Amino acid sequence: KPQLVASNDRFCRFLEEYCPVVTETYYPTIWCWEGRVQTLLRPFITSRPQVQYRNELIKTADGGQISLDWFDNNDSSYYPDASTRPTVLLLPGLTGTSKESYILHMIYQSETLGYRCVVFNNRGIAGEELLTPRTYCAANTEDLEAVIHHVHSLHPSAPFMAAGVSMGGMLLLNYLGKAGRDTPLMAAAIFSAGWNVFESIESLEKPLNWLLFNYYLTTCLQSSISRHRQILEKLCDMDLVMKARTIREFDKQFTSVMFGYRSVDDYYEDASPCLKLKSIGIPVLCLNSVDDVFSPAHAIPVETAKQNANVALVLTSCGGHIGFLEGIWPRKCTYMDRVFKQFVQAVFEHGNKIFSM
């Protein structure tokens, strides 16, 4: 059984009644239960539901642009009126886009419930051009704030919540910690967030983890910015950036420089959601596995979460990073997908029972 951490009895009862999956025993796929194996295999094993997007490019205050991929769900029989159709904003991980299998599965789950989805693609990684020498990071919430305001302004009468995965979850938590109750979002779901960036980076620099994850992700980051090299050279020494062999080296030469931090440590402190957990002002459900090398168990802020009545943590003993595979042949729904579906439905259809907390 997962460990459910929540100080608010009312929130606990709400989850037990309307999101019972968080109290059910999770049985990981027996032949790939180890966390690193789950993490590595999920992208290859899980199916990729077909989703037809409508793309929208929105302008930012600094002259840049953000690519949003909409799944309007205009065939929704539950919510035929688009103006009041519930909307879920989805935030992918570090180098992820709307094409990731975990995002496609969230949209598939939302489609069955009649909801609309919009995917926030970070600057410069979804095929659009960088108009200014700026990309994204886990700490800077300006682009996310602009997207939330834009989506809400288009559908002000529609119930609105968000779900973030990995770095997308960290960004969402950092935004919520800054916004408090001053947000149009009703609630949020967070999956496999790295709570303390220092601990996450240290874990990923262990030899096996560096070989399996760190080096690959570093090359993905380099690849995502290489096509924008000409405009980014105005800010950074791109030769040094392209020589990085770890995420820490990349962040030292690129991310911390781009966003004006004195050092990479200053950036990592600002990017760590554990420091902002106390300030979150809306209901948030966070799913982590304690065998996730991207977010080590000892760095999950259990005691801090107990100090905020709006926060609930669901901790599984297995599942890895965005893994949570279950069943003998885990092609379709994962435990994470089921948590997402039940919590989103609980918020949109029974949320009034927790909003008076």
Coordinates of C-alpha atoms in Angstrom, one line a residue:
K1 CA 0.0 0.0 0.0
P2 CA 1.2 3.5 -0.7
Q3 CA 1.9 5.8 2.2
L4 CA -0.6 8.7 2.3
V5 CA 0.9 11.8 4.0
A6 CA -1.6 14.5 4.8
S7 CA -2.3 16.6 7.9
N8 CA -5.8 17.5 6.9
D9 CA -8.3 14.8 7.9
R10 CA -10.9 16.2 5.5
F11 CA -8.5 16.1 2.6
C12 CA -7.7 12.5 3.5
R13 CA -11.3 11.4 3.7
F14 CA -11.9 13.2 0.3
L15 CA -9.1 11.2 -1.3
E16 CA -10.2 7.9 0.3
E17 CA -13.7 8.4 -1.0
Y18 CA -13.2 9.9 -4.4
C19 CA -9.6 8.9 -5.3
P20 CA -9.4 5.5 -3.7
V21 CA -6.5 4.4 -5.8
V22 CA -4.2 6.2 -3.4
T23 CA -5.1 3.7 -0.6
E24 CA -5.1 0.6 -2.8
T25 CA -2.1 -1.8 -2.9
Y26 CA 0.1 -1.0 -5.9
Y27 CA 1.5 -4.2 -7.6
P28 CA 4.4 -3.2 -9.8
T29 CA 5.1 -5.4 -12.9
I30 CA 6.9 -8.3 -11.4
W31 CA 9.6 -8.7 -14.0
C32 CA 10.6 -5.0 -13.9
W33 CA 9.8 -3.8 -10.4
E34 CA 13.2 -2.2 -9.7
G35 CA 13.0 1.6 -10.0
R36 CA 15.7 2.2 -12.6
V37 CA 14.3 -0.6 -14.8
Q38 CA 10.8 0.9 -14.6
T39 CA 12.2 4.3 -15.5
L40 CA 14.0 3.0 -18.5
L41 CA 11.3 0.8 -19.9
R42 CA 8.2 2.9 -19.6
P43 CA 8.8 5.0 -22.7
F44 CA 9.3 1.8 -24.8
I45 CA 6.6 -0.4 -23.3
T46 CA 3.6 1.9 -22.9
S47 CA 1.4 2.5 -25.9
R48 CA 1.1 6.0 -27.5
P49 CA -2.6 7.0 -27.8
Q50 CA -3.4 9.0 -30.9
V51 CA -4.1 12.6 -30.1
Q52 CA -4.9 15.4 -32.6
Y53 CA -3.6 18.7 -31.3
R54 CA -4.4 22.3 -32.3
N55 CA -1.3 24.3 -31.9
E56 CA -1.3 27.9 -30.6
L57 CA 1.7 30.2 -30.4
I58 CA 1.4 33.0 -27.8
K59 CA 3.6 36.0 -27.3
T60 CA 5.4 36.8 -24.1
A61 CA 6.2 40.1 -22.5
D62 CA 9.9 39.9 -23.5
G63 CA 9.1 39.3 -27.2
G64 CA 9.4 35.5 -27.1
Q65 CA 6.8 32.9 -27.9
I66 CA 5.4 29.8 -26.2
S67 CA 3.9 26.8 -28.0
L68 CA 0.6 25.4 -26.6
D69 CA -0.9 22.2 -27.9
W70 CA -4.7 22.0 -27.3
F71 CA -6.9 18.9 -27.2
D72 CA -10.2 20.7 -27.3
N73 CA -12.4 17.5 -26.9
N74 CA -15.2 19.1 -28.9
D75 CA -17.0 15.8 -29.1
S76 CA -17.4 15.7 -25.3
S77 CA -20.9 14.4 -24.5
Y78 CA -20.5 15.2 -20.8
Y79 CA -19.5 18.8 -21.4
P80 CA -20.9 19.9 -24.8
D81 CA -20.6 23.6 -23.8
A82 CA -17.0 24.5 -24.5
S83 CA -17.2 27.6 -22.2
T84 CA -17.7 25.4 -19.1
R85 CA -15.8 22.3 -20.2
P86 CA -13.2 21.5 -17.4
T87 CA -9.6 22.2 -18.5
V88 CA -6.4 20.5 -17.5
L89 CA -3.1 22.2 -18.1
L90 CA -0.3 19.6 -18.6
L91 CA 3.4 20.3 -17.9
P92 CA 5.9 17.8 -19.3
G93 CA 9.3 17.0 -17.9
L94 CA 12.8 18.4 -18.5
T95 CA 13.1 17.9 -22.3
G96 CA 9.5 16.6 -22.8
T97 CA 6.8 17.9 -25.1
S98 CA 3.2 17.1 -25.9
K99 CA 4.4 14.0 -27.7
E100 CA 5.6 12.2 -24.6
S101 CA 3.7 8.9 -23.9
Y102 CA 2.8 9.9 -20.3
I103 CA 1.2 13.2 -21.6
L104 CA -0.7 11.3 -24.3
H105 CA -2.0 8.9 -21.6
M106 CA -3.2 11.8 -19.5
I107 CA -5.0 13.3 -22.4
Y108 CA -6.6 9.9 -23.2
Q109 CA -7.8 9.6 -19.6
S110 CA -9.2 13.2 -19.7
E111 CA -10.9 12.5 -23.0
T112 CA -12.9 9.7 -21.5
L113 CA -14.1 12.1 -18.8
G114 CA -15.1 14.8 -21.3
Y115 CA -12.3 17.3 -20.3
R116 CA -10.2 19.6 -22.4
C117 CA -6.4 19.6 -22.2
V118 CA -3.7 22.0 -23.1
V119 CA 0.0 21.1 -23.0
F120 CA 2.5 23.8 -22.1
N121 CA 5.7 23.2 -24.1
N122 CA 8.7 25.0 -22.7
R123 CA 10.3 27.5 -25.0
G124 CA 12.3 26.3 -28.0
I125 CA 11.7 22.5 -27.7
A126 CA 8.5 21.9 -29.6
G127 CA 9.7 23.0 -33.1
E128 CA 9.1 26.7 -32.7
E129 CA 11.8 29.3 -33.1
L130 CA 13.4 31.1 -30.2
L131 CA 12.6 34.8 -30.8
T132 CA 14.7 36.0 -27.9
P133 CA 17.8 34.4 -26.2
R134 CA 15.9 32.7 -23.5
T135 CA 14.8 29.2 -22.8
Y136 CA 13.4 27.8 -19.5
C137 CA 14.2 26.4 -16.1
A138 CA 12.5 24.9 -13.1
A139 CA 12.7 28.1 -11.0
N140 CA 11.5 30.8 -13.3
T141 CA 7.7 30.7 -13.4
E142 CA 7.0 33.7 -15.6
D143 CA 6.1 31.7 -18.7
L144 CA 3.9 29.4 -16.7
E145 CA 2.1 32.4 -15.2
A146 CA 1.5 33.8 -18.7
V147 CA 0.1 30.5 -19.9
I148 CA -2.2 30.1 -16.9
H149 CA -3.5 33.7 -17.3
H150 CA -4.0 33.1 -21.1
V151 CA -5.9 29.8 -20.7
H152 CA -8.0 31.2 -18.0
S153 CA -8.9 34.3 -20.0
L154 CA -10.0 32.2 -22.9
H155 CA -12.3 30.0 -20.7
P156 CA -13.0 32.0 -17.5
S157 CA -16.1 30.0 -16.6
A158 CA -14.4 26.6 -17.0
P159 CA -13.1 24.7 -14.0
F160 CA -9.3 24.7 -14.3
M161 CA -6.5 22.6 -12.8
A162 CA -3.0 21.6 -13.7
A163 CA -0.8 18.5 -13.6
G164 CA 3.0 18.5 -13.8
V165 CA 5.4 15.7 -14.4
S166 CA 9.1 15.6 -13.2
M167 CA 10.5 19.1 -13.9
G168 CA 7.0 20.2 -15.0
G169 CA 5.9 19.2 -11.5
M170 CA 8.7 21.2 -9.9
L171 CA 7.9 24.3 -12.0
L172 CA 4.2 24.0 -11.0
L173 CA 5.0 23.6 -7.3
N174 CA 7.3 26.6 -7.5
Y175 CA 4.6 28.6 -9.1
L176 CA 2.0 27.5 -6.5
G177 CA 4.4 28.3 -3.7
K178 CA 4.8 31.8 -5.1
A179 CA 1.1 32.3 -5.9
G180 CA -0.5 31.0 -2.7
R181 CA -4.2 31.3 -3.1
D182 CA -3.9 33.9 -5.8
T183 CA -4.3 31.5 -8.8
P184 CA -7.2 30.5 -11.1
L185 CA -6.2 26.9 -10.6
M186 CA -8.6 24.9 -8.4
A187 CA -6.0 22.2 -7.6
A188 CA -2.9 20.5 -9.0
A189 CA -1.5 17.0 -9.4
I190 CA 2.3 16.4 -9.3
F191 CA 4.1 13.3 -10.5
S192 CA 7.7 12.3 -9.8
A193 CA 8.9 15.8 -8.9
G194 CA 12.5 16.3 -7.7
W195 CA 11.9 18.0 -4.3
N196 CA 15.5 19.0 -3.5
V197 CA 17.6 19.7 -6.5
F198 CA 20.9 19.3 -4.7
E199 CA 19.9 15.8 -3.6
S200 CA 18.5 14.9 -7.0
I201 CA 21.7 16.0 -8.8
E202 CA 23.9 14.1 -6.2
S203 CA 21.9 10.9 -6.8
L204 CA 22.1 11.3 -10.6
E205 CA 25.9 11.7 -10.4
K206 CA 26.4 8.3 -8.8
P207 CA 28.3 6.2 -11.4
L208 CA 25.5 3.8 -12.5
N209 CA 22.9 6.6 -12.5
W210 CA 25.2 8.9 -14.5
L211 CA 25.7 6.1 -17.1
L212 CA 21.9 5.3 -17.3
F213 CA 20.4 8.8 -17.0
N214 CA 22.6 11.8 -16.4
Y215 CA 24.7 11.7 -19.5
Y216 CA 21.8 10.9 -21.7
L217 CA 19.7 13.8 -20.3
T218 CA 22.6 16.2 -20.7
T219 CA 22.9 15.3 -24.4
C220 CA 19.1 15.8 -24.7
L221 CA 19.5 19.3 -23.2
Q222 CA 22.3 20.1 -25.5
S223 CA 20.4 18.9 -28.5
S224 CA 17.4 21.0 -27.5
I225 CA 19.4 24.2 -27.6
S226 CA 21.8 23.4 -30.4
R227 CA 19.4 24.4 -33.1
H228 CA 19.1 27.8 -31.4
R229 CA 22.8 28.3 -31.1
Q230 CA 23.0 31.5 -33.1
I231 CA 20.6 33.4 -30.9
L232 CA 21.8 31.8 -27.6
E233 CA 25.5 32.7 -28.2
K234 CA 24.5 36.3 -27.3
L235 CA 24.3 35.1 -23.6
C236 CA 26.4 32.0 -23.2
D237 CA 29.7 30.4 -24.2
M238 CA 28.0 27.7 -26.3
D239 CA 31.3 25.8 -26.8
L240 CA 31.5 25.3 -23.0
V241 CA 27.8 24.4 -22.8
M242 CA 28.2 21.7 -25.5
K243 CA 31.2 20.2 -23.6
A244 CA 29.1 19.5 -20.5
R245 CA 28.9 15.8 -19.5
T246 CA 26.5 16.2 -16.5
I247 CA 23.4 18.1 -15.8
R248 CA 25.2 20.1 -13.2
E249 CA 27.9 21.2 -15.7
F250 CA 25.1 22.2 -18.2
D251 CA 23.3 24.2 -15.5
K252 CA 26.5 25.8 -14.4
Q253 CA 27.4 27.0 -18.0
F254 CA 23.9 27.6 -19.3
T255 CA 20.9 27.6 -17.1
S256 CA 22.3 29.6 -14.2
V257 CA 23.9 32.1 -16.6
M258 CA 20.8 32.6 -18.6
F259 CA 18.6 33.4 -15.6
G260 CA 21.1 35.6 -13.8
Y261 CA 22.1 33.4 -10.9
R262 CA 25.5 34.0 -9.2
S263 CA 26.2 30.3 -9.1
V264 CA 24.6 27.0 -10.0
D265 CA 24.0 26.4 -6.3
D266 CA 21.9 29.6 -6.1
Y267 CA 19.9 28.3 -9.0
Y268 CA 19.4 24.9 -7.4
E269 CA 18.2 26.4 -4.2
D270 CA 15.7 28.6 -6.0
A271 CA 14.5 25.6 -8.1
S272 CA 13.9 23.3 -5.1
P273 CA 10.1 23.0 -4.4
C274 CA 10.6 21.7 -0.9
L275 CA 11.4 25.2 0.2
K276 CA 8.1 26.6 -1.1
L277 CA 5.8 23.8 0.1
K278 CA 4.5 25.7 3.1
S279 CA 3.1 28.5 1.0
I280 CA 0.9 26.5 -1.4
G281 CA -2.7 27.7 -1.0
I282 CA -4.7 25.2 -3.1
P283 CA -5.2 21.4 -2.8
V284 CA -2.2 19.5 -4.3
L285 CA -1.7 15.8 -4.6
C286 CA 1.9 14.6 -5.1
L287 CA 2.9 11.1 -6.2
N288 CA 6.5 9.9 -5.7
S289 CA 8.1 6.5 -5.6
V290 CA 10.8 6.1 -2.9
D291 CA 13.0 4.2 -5.3
D292 CA 13.1 7.1 -7.8
V293 CA 16.8 8.0 -8.3
F294 CA 15.7 11.4 -9.6
S295 CA 14.1 12.2 -6.3
P296 CA 15.7 10.2 -3.4
A297 CA 13.4 9.1 -0.6
H298 CA 15.3 11.0 2.1
A299 CA 14.8 14.3 0.2
I300 CA 11.0 14.0 0.0
P301 CA 9.7 16.7 2.4
V302 CA 7.3 14.5 4.5
E303 CA 7.5 16.6 7.6
T304 CA 7.0 19.9 5.7
A305 CA 4.0 18.5 3.9
K306 CA 2.4 17.7 7.2
Q307 CA 2.5 21.4 8.0
N308 CA 0.3 22.4 5.1
A309 CA -3.3 21.3 5.1
N310 CA -3.5 21.8 1.3
V311 CA -0.8 19.2 0.6
A312 CA -1.1 15.4 0.3
L313 CA 1.8 13.1 -0.6
V314 CA 1.3 9.6 -2.0
L315 CA 4.5 7.5 -1.7
T316 CA 4.9 4.1 -3.2
S317 CA 7.8 1.7 -2.5
C318 CA 8.3 0.9 -6.2
G319 CA 7.6 2.7 -9.4
G320 CA 10.8 4.6 -10.3
H321 CA 10.7 7.9 -12.1
I322 CA 7.5 8.3 -14.2
G323 CA 7.3 4.5 -14.2
F324 CA 4.6 3.0 -12.0
L325 CA 4.1 0.1 -14.4
E326 CA 1.6 -2.6 -13.3
G327 CA 0.2 -5.8 -14.7
I328 CA 2.1 -8.6 -16.6
W329 CA 2.4 -6.7 -19.8
P330 CA 2.0 -3.0 -18.9
R331 CA 1.2 -1.5 -22.3
K332 CA -1.7 0.7 -21.3
C333 CA -2.8 2.2 -18.0
T334 CA -0.2 2.7 -15.2
Y335 CA -0.7 3.4 -11.5
M336 CA 0.2 7.0 -12.2
D337 CA -2.4 7.3 -14.9
R338 CA -5.1 6.0 -12.5
V339 CA -4.1 8.4 -9.8
F340 CA -4.3 11.3 -12.4
K341 CA -7.7 10.2 -13.7
Q342 CA -9.3 9.7 -10.3
F343 CA -7.9 12.9 -8.7
V344 CA -8.8 15.1 -11.7
Q345 CA -12.3 13.7 -11.7
A346 CA -12.6 14.1 -7.9
V347 CA -11.6 17.7 -8.1
F348 CA -13.9 18.7 -11.0
E349 CA -16.9 16.7 -9.8
H350 CA -16.7 16.8 -6.0
G351 CA -14.1 19.6 -5.4
N352 CA -16.5 21.7 -3.3
K353 CA -16.0 19.2 -0.5
I354 CA -12.3 20.2 -0.1
F355 CA -12.4 23.8 -1.2
S356 CA -13.9 24.8 2.2
M357 CA -10.9 23.3 4.0

